[in-house]
Amino acid sequence: MTTAQRGPSSLPARQVAVRIRNLRKTFDEQEALKQIDLDIYEGEFLSLLGPSGCGKTTLLRIIAGFEQPDQGEVSIGGVDTLPIPPHKRPVNTVFQSYALFPHMTVLDNVLFGLKMAKVPRQEALKRAERVMAMVEIESFTKRKPHQLSGGQKQRVALARAIVNEPKVLLLDEPLGALDLKLRKQLQVELMQLQRRVGITFIYVTHDQEEALVMSDRIAVMQTGLIDQLGSVEEVYERPKTRYVATFLGSSNLIDGVVRRYQDGVASIDTALGELRSSIGSYTPNSPVTLAVRPEKIYVKSDASAYYLENVLEGVVEDIIYTGVENQYLIRVKDRTFAAYVMNKALTEHEAFNIGNQVKLIIPAQSVVPLND
Ligand code: ATP
């Protein structure tokens, strides 16, 4: 793995901040949460990632106390939380819609929670100032929400949410209303803010890139269940299911049957020929689906230097130019493979045209077996 390690393993303590057990919730006939078991650690940034309707907001709302489950347990800091009303829970929520008080100034919005908690005025002002500086809104504390841009409003909402020092901050697609450039900037700022304040963040998003950029761990959800939970590197590099392999980034999927598994290397018979994989574990003679990320594939005119890898022959069918990379669609027998090649200087890679014969080189450690 080449990416920097983040995640709970790199955190000093692994105390559980939020424990969720056997959580179920049905609305009318609709099973929003079928069965959720999840531990979220103190100081971690965990994203609930999944498509619209998979139940992520319902899970967040149950943690916040806006919704009661039909069954199950939620504890925060070791305390059974379900009997506690939302405003008394050690959590705060940031919504996509900001939910600021329109008639109050920025400063009064930020001070509001502290006033409710009866924090003395001088101390409250000090805390508000510190937090407003952190999210860089100190220069417009006297403005009202209608005098702010979307990004500025969301910074105020964040300041208001963290000034009370909740144990857990719940964020429901907070960047969803912002344009792409601002969203990308705030993703990085939010991640840095979370590290500075050390509060546990639970972040709902349907945007896989957002989840990858910011999170320590991601829970990939599908129809009321968590399909896979792991560090960003685990879920991206070692997806366990077809769903995760294709929802989180894209993957080429190849069905086959394991012929041999010896010394950590599997030989798999596929319609494209024999493929070798050196990660995961295999059972000889059993069917398996393999996933290969498009950016792990090398596209070359000559494969002679790659004799230890899997080599397939194909013809370039189409090329999608994204600026950052060339996405080649390459016909191999009756299949089309996606292979992404970084758009480096032409001296560093070969460029191909539609119709060119090419070799696809797939390292054995990039051939990932899926469970289903
Ligand atoms: P989105 O990204 O679109 O917000 P989500 O993953 O957050 O989706 P939820 O809002 O948790 O999904 O909804 C899960 C399922 O429960 C959906 O099928 C939704 O229609 C249903 N649902 C949610 N809230 C209610 C409600 N109050 N009454 C009836 N059905 C609901």
CSV table of C-alpha atoms and ligand atoms in Angstrom, one decimal:
chain,number,residue,atom,x,y,z
A,1,MET,CA,0.0,0.0,0.0
A,2,THR,CA,1.5,3.3,-1.0
A,3,THR,CA,-1.0,5.7,0.7
A,4,ALA,CA,-0.3,7.2,4.1
A,5,GLN,CA,-2.0,5.3,6.9
A,6,ARG,CA,-4.8,7.1,8.6
A,7,GLY,CA,-7.5,5.8,10.8
A,8,PRO,CA,-8.0,4.5,14.3
A,9,SER,CA,-4.9,2.4,14.2
A,10,SER,CA,-2.9,5.6,14.1
A,11,LEU,CA,-4.9,7.2,16.9
A,12,PRO,CA,-3.4,7.2,20.4
A,13,ALA,CA,-6.5,5.7,22.1
A,14,ARG,CA,-9.2,3.4,20.7
A,15,GLN,CA,-12.0,4.2,23.1
A,16,VAL,CA,-15.4,3.6,21.6
A,17,ALA,CA,-17.3,6.9,21.4
A,18,VAL,CA,-20.5,5.5,19.9
A,19,ARG,CA,-21.6,1.9,20.1
A,20,ILE,CA,-24.5,0.7,17.9
A,21,ARG,CA,-25.9,-2.7,18.3
A,22,ASN,CA,-28.6,-4.6,16.3
A,23,LEU,CA,-30.2,-1.4,15.2
A,24,ARG,CA,-33.4,-1.7,13.1
A,25,LYS,CA,-35.9,0.9,11.8
A,26,THR,CA,-38.9,0.5,9.6
A,27,PHE,CA,-41.1,3.3,8.2
A,28,ASP,CA,-44.5,2.0,7.3
A,29,GLU,CA,-43.5,-0.9,5.0
A,30,GLN,CA,-40.0,0.5,4.3
A,31,GLU,CA,-37.1,-1.1,6.1
A,32,ALA,CA,-34.7,1.9,6.4
A,33,LEU,CA,-32.2,0.0,8.7
A,34,LYS,CA,-32.2,-3.8,8.6
A,35,GLN,CA,-29.5,-4.5,11.1
A,36,ILE,CA,-26.6,-2.1,12.0
A,37,ASP,CA,-23.7,-3.0,14.3
A,38,LEU,CA,-21.0,-0.4,14.5
A,39,ASP,CA,-18.4,1.0,16.9
A,40,ILE,CA,-17.1,4.5,16.2
A,41,TYR,CA,-13.9,5.5,18.0
A,42,GLU,CA,-13.1,8.6,19.9
A,43,GLY,CA,-11.4,11.2,17.7
A,44,GLU,CA,-12.2,9.4,14.5
A,45,PHE,CA,-13.7,10.7,11.3
A,46,LEU,CA,-16.1,8.1,10.1
A,47,SER,CA,-18.2,8.5,6.9
A,48,LEU,CA,-21.5,6.7,6.2
A,49,LEU,CA,-21.4,6.3,2.5
A,50,GLY,CA,-24.1,5.0,0.2
A,51,PRO,CA,-26.6,5.9,-2.5
A,52,SER,CA,-29.8,7.8,-1.9
A,53,GLY,CA,-32.3,5.8,0.3
A,54,CYS,CA,-29.7,3.4,1.8
A,55,GLY,CA,-30.5,4.6,5.4
A,56,LYS,CA,-27.5,6.8,6.3
A,57,THR,CA,-29.6,9.8,7.3
A,58,THR,CA,-31.9,7.6,9.4
A,59,LEU,CA,-28.9,6.2,11.2
A,60,LEU,CA,-27.6,9.7,11.9
A,61,ARG,CA,-31.0,10.9,13.1
A,62,ILE,CA,-31.2,8.0,15.5
A,63,ILE,CA,-27.8,8.9,17.0
A,64,ALA,CA,-28.9,12.5,17.2
A,65,GLY,CA,-32.2,11.5,18.9
A,66,PHE,CA,-34.5,12.9,16.2
A,67,GLU,CA,-35.7,9.4,15.4
A,68,GLN,CA,-36.3,6.3,17.7
A,69,PRO,CA,-35.3,2.8,16.4
A,70,ASP,CA,-37.7,-0.1,16.5
A,71,GLN,CA,-35.0,-2.2,18.0
A,72,GLY,CA,-31.4,-2.0,19.1
A,73,GLU,CA,-28.9,-0.1,21.3
A,74,VAL,CA,-27.1,3.2,20.9
A,75,SER,CA,-24.6,4.3,23.6
A,76,ILE,CA,-22.4,7.4,23.6
A,77,GLY,CA,-19.4,7.4,25.9
A,78,GLY,CA,-20.7,4.2,27.5
A,79,VAL,CA,-24.1,5.7,28.4
A,80,ASP,CA,-27.3,4.3,27.0
A,81,THR,CA,-28.5,7.2,24.8
A,82,LEU,CA,-31.9,6.2,23.5
A,83,PRO,CA,-33.8,7.4,26.6
A,84,ILE,CA,-32.1,10.8,26.4
A,85,PRO,CA,-33.8,13.6,24.5
A,86,PRO,CA,-31.8,15.1,21.5
A,87,HIS,CA,-30.9,18.4,23.2
A,88,LYS,CA,-29.4,16.6,26.2
A,89,ARG,CA,-27.2,14.2,24.2
A,90,PRO,CA,-23.5,15.0,23.9
A,91,VAL,CA,-23.8,15.5,20.1
A,92,ASN,CA,-24.4,18.3,17.7
A,93,THR,CA,-25.6,18.2,14.1
A,94,VAL,CA,-24.6,20.2,11.0
A,95,PHE,CA,-27.1,20.0,8.2
A,96,GLN,CA,-26.8,20.8,4.5
A,97,SER,CA,-29.3,23.6,5.0
A,98,TYR,CA,-27.2,25.4,7.6
A,99,ALA,CA,-30.2,26.0,9.9
A,100,LEU,CA,-28.9,29.3,11.2
A,101,PHE,CA,-31.1,31.8,13.1
A,102,PRO,CA,-31.7,34.4,10.4
A,103,HIS,CA,-32.4,37.4,12.7
A,104,MET,CA,-29.1,36.8,14.7
A,105,THR,CA,-25.6,38.0,13.9
A,106,VAL,CA,-22.9,35.4,13.2
A,107,LEU,CA,-21.5,36.0,16.7
A,108,ASP,CA,-24.9,35.5,18.4
A,109,ASN,CA,-25.5,32.4,16.3
A,110,VAL,CA,-22.2,31.0,17.6
A,111,LEU,CA,-22.9,32.1,21.2
A,112,PHE,CA,-26.5,30.6,21.2
A,113,GLY,CA,-25.6,27.1,22.5
A,114,LEU,CA,-23.3,28.5,25.1
A,115,LYS,CA,-26.0,30.8,26.4
A,116,MET,CA,-28.4,27.8,26.6
A,117,ALA,CA,-25.7,26.0,28.6
A,118,LYS,CA,-25.4,29.0,30.9
A,119,VAL,CA,-21.7,29.5,30.2
A,120,PRO,CA,-20.6,32.9,31.7
A,121,ARG,CA,-20.5,35.7,29.1
A,122,GLN,CA,-16.7,36.3,29.2
A,123,GLU,CA,-15.9,32.6,28.9
A,124,ALA,CA,-18.5,32.2,26.1
A,125,LEU,CA,-17.0,35.1,24.2
A,126,LYS,CA,-13.5,33.7,24.5
A,127,ARG,CA,-14.7,30.3,23.2
A,128,ALA,CA,-16.7,31.8,20.4
A,129,GLU,CA,-13.7,33.9,19.3
A,130,ARG,CA,-11.4,30.9,19.3
A,131,VAL,CA,-13.8,28.8,17.2
A,132,MET,CA,-14.6,31.6,14.8
A,133,ALA,CA,-10.9,32.1,14.2
A,134,MET,CA,-10.5,28.3,13.6
A,135,VAL,CA,-13.1,28.3,10.8
A,136,GLU,CA,-12.0,31.7,9.5
A,137,ILE,CA,-15.2,33.8,10.1
A,138,GLU,CA,-13.8,36.2,12.6
A,139,SER,CA,-13.9,39.1,10.1
A,140,PHE,CA,-17.7,39.1,9.7
A,141,THR,CA,-19.1,38.4,13.1
A,142,LYS,CA,-21.5,41.3,13.0
A,143,ARG,CA,-23.2,40.1,9.7
A,144,LYS,CA,-26.5,38.3,9.6
A,145,PRO,CA,-26.8,35.0,7.7
A,146,HIS,CA,-28.4,36.6,4.6
A,147,GLN,CA,-25.3,38.7,4.1
A,148,LEU,CA,-23.1,35.5,3.8
A,149,SER,CA,-22.3,33.2,1.0
A,150,GLY,CA,-23.2,29.5,1.2
A,151,GLY,CA,-19.6,28.5,2.2
A,152,GLN,CA,-19.5,31.2,4.9
A,153,LYS,CA,-22.9,30.1,6.3
A,154,GLN,CA,-21.6,26.6,6.6
A,155,ARG,CA,-18.6,27.8,8.4
A,156,VAL,CA,-20.9,29.6,10.9
A,157,ALA,CA,-22.9,26.4,11.3
A,158,LEU,CA,-19.7,24.5,12.0
A,159,ALA,CA,-18.5,27.0,14.5
A,160,ARG,CA,-21.9,26.9,16.3
A,161,ALA,CA,-21.8,23.1,16.4
A,162,ILE,CA,-18.2,22.7,17.7
A,163,VAL,CA,-18.2,25.7,20.2
A,164,ASN,CA,-20.2,23.5,22.7
A,165,GLU,CA,-17.5,20.9,22.5
A,166,PRO,CA,-19.8,17.9,21.8
A,167,LYS,CA,-18.4,14.4,22.1
A,168,VAL,CA,-19.7,13.7,18.7
A,169,LEU,CA,-20.4,15.9,15.7
A,170,LEU,CA,-22.9,14.6,13.2
A,171,LEU,CA,-22.7,16.0,9.7
A,172,ASP,CA,-25.5,15.3,7.2
A,173,GLU,CA,-24.1,16.1,3.7
A,174,PRO,CA,-23.0,19.6,5.0
A,175,LEU,CA,-21.2,20.5,1.7
A,176,GLY,CA,-23.9,19.3,-0.6
A,177,ALA,CA,-25.2,22.8,-1.5
A,178,LEU,CA,-21.8,24.2,-2.4
A,179,ASP,CA,-20.2,24.4,-5.8
A,180,LEU,CA,-17.5,21.8,-6.6
A,181,LYS,CA,-14.5,24.0,-6.1
A,182,LEU,CA,-15.6,25.3,-2.7
A,183,ARG,CA,-16.7,21.8,-1.7
A,184,LYS,CA,-13.2,20.4,-2.4
A,185,GLN,CA,-11.6,23.2,-0.4
A,186,LEU,CA,-13.9,22.7,2.5
A,187,GLN,CA,-13.4,18.9,2.5
A,188,VAL,CA,-9.7,19.5,3.2
A,189,GLU,CA,-10.5,22.2,5.8
A,190,LEU,CA,-13.0,20.0,7.6
A,191,MET,CA,-10.6,17.1,7.8
A,192,GLN,CA,-7.9,19.4,9.2
A,193,LEU,CA,-10.4,21.0,11.6
A,194,GLN,CA,-11.5,17.6,12.9
A,195,ARG,CA,-7.9,16.6,13.6
A,196,ARG,CA,-7.3,19.9,15.5
A,197,VAL,CA,-10.4,19.7,17.7
A,198,GLY,CA,-10.3,15.9,18.1
A,199,ILE,CA,-14.1,15.6,18.2
A,200,THR,CA,-15.5,12.3,16.7
A,201,PHE,CA,-17.1,13.2,13.4
A,202,ILE,CA,-19.8,11.0,11.8
A,203,TYR,CA,-20.3,12.2,8.3
A,204,VAL,CA,-23.1,11.3,5.9
A,205,THR,CA,-22.4,11.5,2.2
A,206,HIS,CA,-23.2,9.8,-1.1
A,207,ASP,CA,-20.1,11.2,-2.7
A,208,GLN,CA,-17.4,8.5,-2.6
A,209,GLU,CA,-14.5,10.9,-3.4
A,210,GLU,CA,-15.6,13.1,-0.5
A,211,ALA,CA,-15.6,10.1,1.8
A,212,LEU,CA,-12.1,9.0,0.6
A,213,VAL,CA,-10.6,12.4,1.0
A,214,MET,CA,-11.8,13.1,4.6
A,215,SER,CA,-12.4,9.9,6.5
A,216,ASP,CA,-10.3,7.7,8.7
A,217,ARG,CA,-12.9,4.9,8.1
A,218,ILE,CA,-15.8,4.5,5.8
A,219,ALA,CA,-18.9,2.4,6.4
A,220,VAL,CA,-20.2,1.6,2.9
A,221,MET,CA,-24.0,1.1,3.2
A,222,GLN,CA,-26.5,-0.6,0.9
A,223,THR,CA,-30.3,-0.9,1.6
A,224,GLY,CA,-30.2,-0.6,5.4
A,225,LEU,CA,-27.0,-2.6,5.9
A,226,ILE,CA,-23.3,-1.9,6.2
A,227,ASP,CA,-21.7,-3.8,3.3
A,228,GLN,CA,-18.1,-3.1,4.4
A,229,LEU,CA,-16.5,-1.1,7.1
A,230,GLY,CA,-12.8,-0.3,7.1
A,231,SER,CA,-10.1,2.3,6.7
A,232,VAL,CA,-10.2,4.3,3.4
A,233,GLU,CA,-7.3,2.2,2.2
A,234,GLU,CA,-9.0,-1.1,3.1
A,235,VAL,CA,-12.3,-0.4,1.4
A,236,TYR,CA,-10.7,1.0,-1.7
A,237,GLU,CA,-7.8,-1.4,-2.1
A,238,ARG,CA,-9.5,-4.5,-0.8
A,239,PRO,CA,-13.2,-4.2,-1.5
A,240,LYS,CA,-15.1,-7.3,-0.3
A,241,THR,CA,-18.1,-7.2,-2.6
A,242,ARG,CA,-19.1,-6.4,-6.1
A,243,TYR,CA,-21.2,-3.5,-4.7
A,244,VAL,CA,-18.2,-1.9,-2.9
A,245,ALA,CA,-15.8,-2.6,-5.7
A,246,THR,CA,-18.1,-0.6,-8.1
A,247,PHE,CA,-19.7,2.0,-5.9
A,248,LEU,CA,-16.5,3.2,-4.4
A,249,GLY,CA,-14.5,4.0,-7.5
A,250,SER,CA,-14.8,1.6,-10.5
A,251,SER,CA,-13.5,-1.9,-11.0
A,252,ASN,CA,-13.2,-4.4,-13.9
A,253,LEU,CA,-15.0,-7.5,-12.7
A,254,ILE,CA,-13.9,-10.9,-14.0
A,255,ASP,CA,-15.6,-14.3,-13.1
A,256,GLY,CA,-13.5,-17.4,-12.9
A,257,VAL,CA,-12.7,-20.7,-11.2
A,258,VAL,CA,-9.7,-21.2,-9.0
A,259,ARG,CA,-7.4,-23.8,-10.5
A,260,ARG,CA,-4.6,-23.7,-8.0
A,261,TYR,CA,-3.7,-21.9,-4.8
A,262,GLN,CA,-0.1,-22.3,-3.6
A,263,ASP,CA,2.4,-20.2,-1.7
A,264,GLY,CA,0.0,-17.3,-1.6
A,265,VAL,CA,-0.5,-17.2,-5.4
A,266,ALA,CA,-3.8,-18.3,-7.0
A,267,SER,CA,-4.2,-19.3,-10.7
A,268,ILE,CA,-7.7,-18.6,-11.8
A,269,ASP,CA,-9.2,-19.8,-15.1
A,270,THR,CA,-11.3,-17.0,-16.7
A,271,ALA,CA,-12.8,-16.5,-20.2
A,272,LEU,CA,-9.8,-14.2,-20.8
A,273,GLY,CA,-7.3,-16.9,-20.0
A,274,GLU,CA,-5.4,-17.7,-16.8
A,275,LEU,CA,-5.0,-14.8,-14.3
A,276,ARG,CA,-2.8,-14.9,-11.2
A,277,SER,CA,-3.6,-13.1,-7.9
A,278,SER,CA,-1.2,-12.7,-5.0
A,279,ILE,CA,-3.7,-11.2,-2.5
A,280,GLY,CA,-6.6,-12.7,-0.5
A,281,SER,CA,-7.2,-16.4,0.0
A,282,TYR,CA,-8.7,-18.9,-2.4
A,283,THR,CA,-10.3,-22.3,-2.4
A,284,PRO,CA,-9.2,-24.5,-5.3
A,285,ASN,CA,-12.0,-25.5,-7.7
A,286,SER,CA,-14.4,-22.8,-6.4
A,287,PRO,CA,-15.9,-20.0,-8.4
A,288,VAL,CA,-14.6,-16.5,-7.7
A,289,THR,CA,-15.2,-12.9,-9.0
A,290,LEU,CA,-12.0,-10.8,-9.3
A,291,ALA,CA,-11.9,-7.0,-9.2
A,292,VAL,CA,-9.2,-5.0,-10.9
A,293,ARG,CA,-9.0,-1.2,-10.5
A,294,PRO,CA,-8.6,0.6,-13.8
A,295,GLU,CA,-5.6,2.7,-12.6
A,296,LYS,CA,-3.7,-0.4,-11.6
A,297,ILE,CA,-3.5,-1.7,-15.2
A,298,TYR,CA,-0.5,-0.7,-17.3
A,299,VAL,CA,-1.2,-0.2,-21.0
A,300,LYS,CA,1.9,-0.8,-23.2
A,301,SER,CA,2.7,-1.7,-26.8
A,302,ASP,CA,5.4,-4.2,-25.5
A,303,ALA,CA,5.0,-6.4,-22.4
A,304,SER,CA,8.2,-8.3,-22.6
A,305,ALA,CA,9.6,-6.5,-19.5
A,306,TYR,CA,6.6,-7.7,-17.4
A,307,TYR,CA,7.0,-11.4,-17.6
A,308,LEU,CA,5.8,-12.0,-14.0
A,309,GLU,CA,2.5,-10.2,-14.4
A,310,ASN,CA,-0.8,-11.0,-16.1
A,311,VAL,CA,-0.7,-9.9,-19.7
A,312,LEU,CA,-3.8,-9.6,-21.9
A,313,GLU,CA,-4.0,-8.5,-25.5
A,314,GLY,CA,-6.6,-6.0,-26.6
A,315,VAL,CA,-7.6,-3.3,-29.0
A,316,VAL,CA,-8.3,0.3,-28.0
A,317,GLU,CA,-12.0,0.9,-28.5
A,318,ASP,CA,-12.4,4.4,-27.0
A,319,ILE,CA,-10.5,7.0,-25.1
A,320,ILE,CA,-12.0,9.4,-22.6
A,321,TYR,CA,-9.7,12.3,-21.9
A,322,THR,CA,-10.3,13.8,-18.4
A,323,GLY,CA,-7.3,16.1,-18.2
A,324,VAL,CA,-5.7,14.2,-15.3
A,325,GLU,CA,-5.7,10.9,-17.2
A,326,ASN,CA,-6.6,9.1,-20.3
A,327,GLN,CA,-9.3,6.5,-19.7
A,328,TYR,CA,-8.8,3.7,-22.2
A,329,LEU,CA,-11.7,1.3,-23.0
A,330,ILE,CA,-9.9,-1.7,-24.4
A,331,ARG,CA,-11.6,-4.7,-26.0
A,332,VAL,CA,-10.2,-8.1,-24.8
A,333,LYS,CA,-12.0,-11.0,-26.4
A,334,ASP,CA,-15.7,-10.3,-25.7
A,335,ARG,CA,-15.0,-7.9,-22.8
A,336,THR,CA,-14.3,-4.2,-22.5
A,337,PHE,CA,-11.7,-3.3,-19.9
A,338,ALA,CA,-11.2,0.2,-18.4
A,339,ALA,CA,-7.6,1.2,-17.9
A,340,TYR,CA,-6.6,4.7,-16.6
A,341,VAL,CA,-3.2,6.1,-17.5
A,342,MET,CA,-2.1,9.3,-15.8
A,343,ASN,CA,-1.6,12.2,-18.2
A,344,LYS,CA,2.2,12.6,-17.6
A,345,ALA,CA,4.6,14.1,-20.1
A,346,LEU,CA,4.6,12.1,-23.3
A,347,THR,CA,8.2,11.1,-22.7
A,348,GLU,CA,7.0,9.2,-19.7
A,349,HIS,CA,4.3,7.1,-21.2
A,350,GLU,CA,3.0,5.9,-24.6
A,351,ALA,CA,-0.1,7.5,-26.0
A,352,PHE,CA,-2.5,5.3,-28.0
A,353,ASN,CA,-5.2,5.9,-30.5
A,354,ILE,CA,-8.5,4.1,-31.2
A,355,GLY,CA,-7.8,0.8,-33.0
A,356,ASN,CA,-4.3,0.4,-31.7
A,357,GLN,CA,-3.3,-3.1,-30.5
A,358,VAL,CA,-2.1,-3.0,-26.9
A,359,LYS,CA,-1.0,-5.1,-24.0
A,360,LEU,CA,-2.8,-4.8,-20.7
A,361,ILE,CA,-0.5,-5.6,-17.8
A,362,ILE,CA,-2.2,-6.5,-14.6
A,363,PRO,CA,0.1,-7.0,-11.5
A,364,ALA,CA,-0.9,-10.1,-9.5
A,365,GLN,CA,-1.3,-8.0,-6.4
A,366,SER,CA,-3.9,-5.8,-8.1
A,367,VAL,CA,-6.2,-8.8,-8.7
A,368,VAL,CA,-8.6,-8.8,-5.8
A,369,PRO,CA,-11.0,-11.6,-4.9
A,370,LEU,CA,-14.5,-10.6,-3.9
A,371,ASN,CA,-16.7,-12.5,-1.4
A,372,ASP,CA,-19.9,-12.0,-3.4
B,1,ATP,P1,-30.5,10.4,0.9
B,1,ATP,O1,-29.1,10.4,0.5
B,1,ATP,O2,-31.4,10.5,-0.3
B,1,ATP,O3,-30.8,11.3,2.0
B,1,ATP,P2,-30.4,8.2,2.8
B,1,ATP,O4,-29.4,7.1,2.6
B,1,ATP,O5,-30.0,9.2,3.8
B,1,ATP,O6,-30.8,8.9,1.5
B,1,ATP,P3,-32.7,7.8,4.5
B,1,ATP,O7,-33.2,9.2,4.4
B,1,ATP,O8,-32.2,7.3,5.7
B,1,ATP,O9,-31.7,7.5,3.3
B,1,ATP,O10,-34.0,6.8,4.1
B,1,ATP,C1,-33.9,5.4,4.1
B,1,ATP,C2,-35.3,4.9,3.6
B,1,ATP,O11,-36.3,5.2,4.6
B,1,ATP,C3,-35.8,5.5,2.3
B,1,ATP,O12,-36.4,4.5,1.5
B,1,ATP,C4,-36.7,6.6,2.7
B,1,ATP,O13,-37.7,6.8,1.8
B,1,ATP,C5,-37.3,6.0,4.0
B,1,ATP,N1,-37.7,7.0,5.0
B,1,ATP,C6,-36.8,7.9,5.6
B,1,ATP,N2,-37.5,8.7,6.5
B,1,ATP,C7,-38.8,8.3,6.4
B,1,ATP,C8,-40.0,8.8,7.0
B,1,ATP,N3,-40.0,9.8,7.9
B,1,ATP,N4,-41.2,8.2,6.6
B,1,ATP,C9,-41.2,7.2,5.7
B,1,ATP,N5,-40.1,6.7,5.1
B,1,ATP,C10,-38.9,7.3,5.4
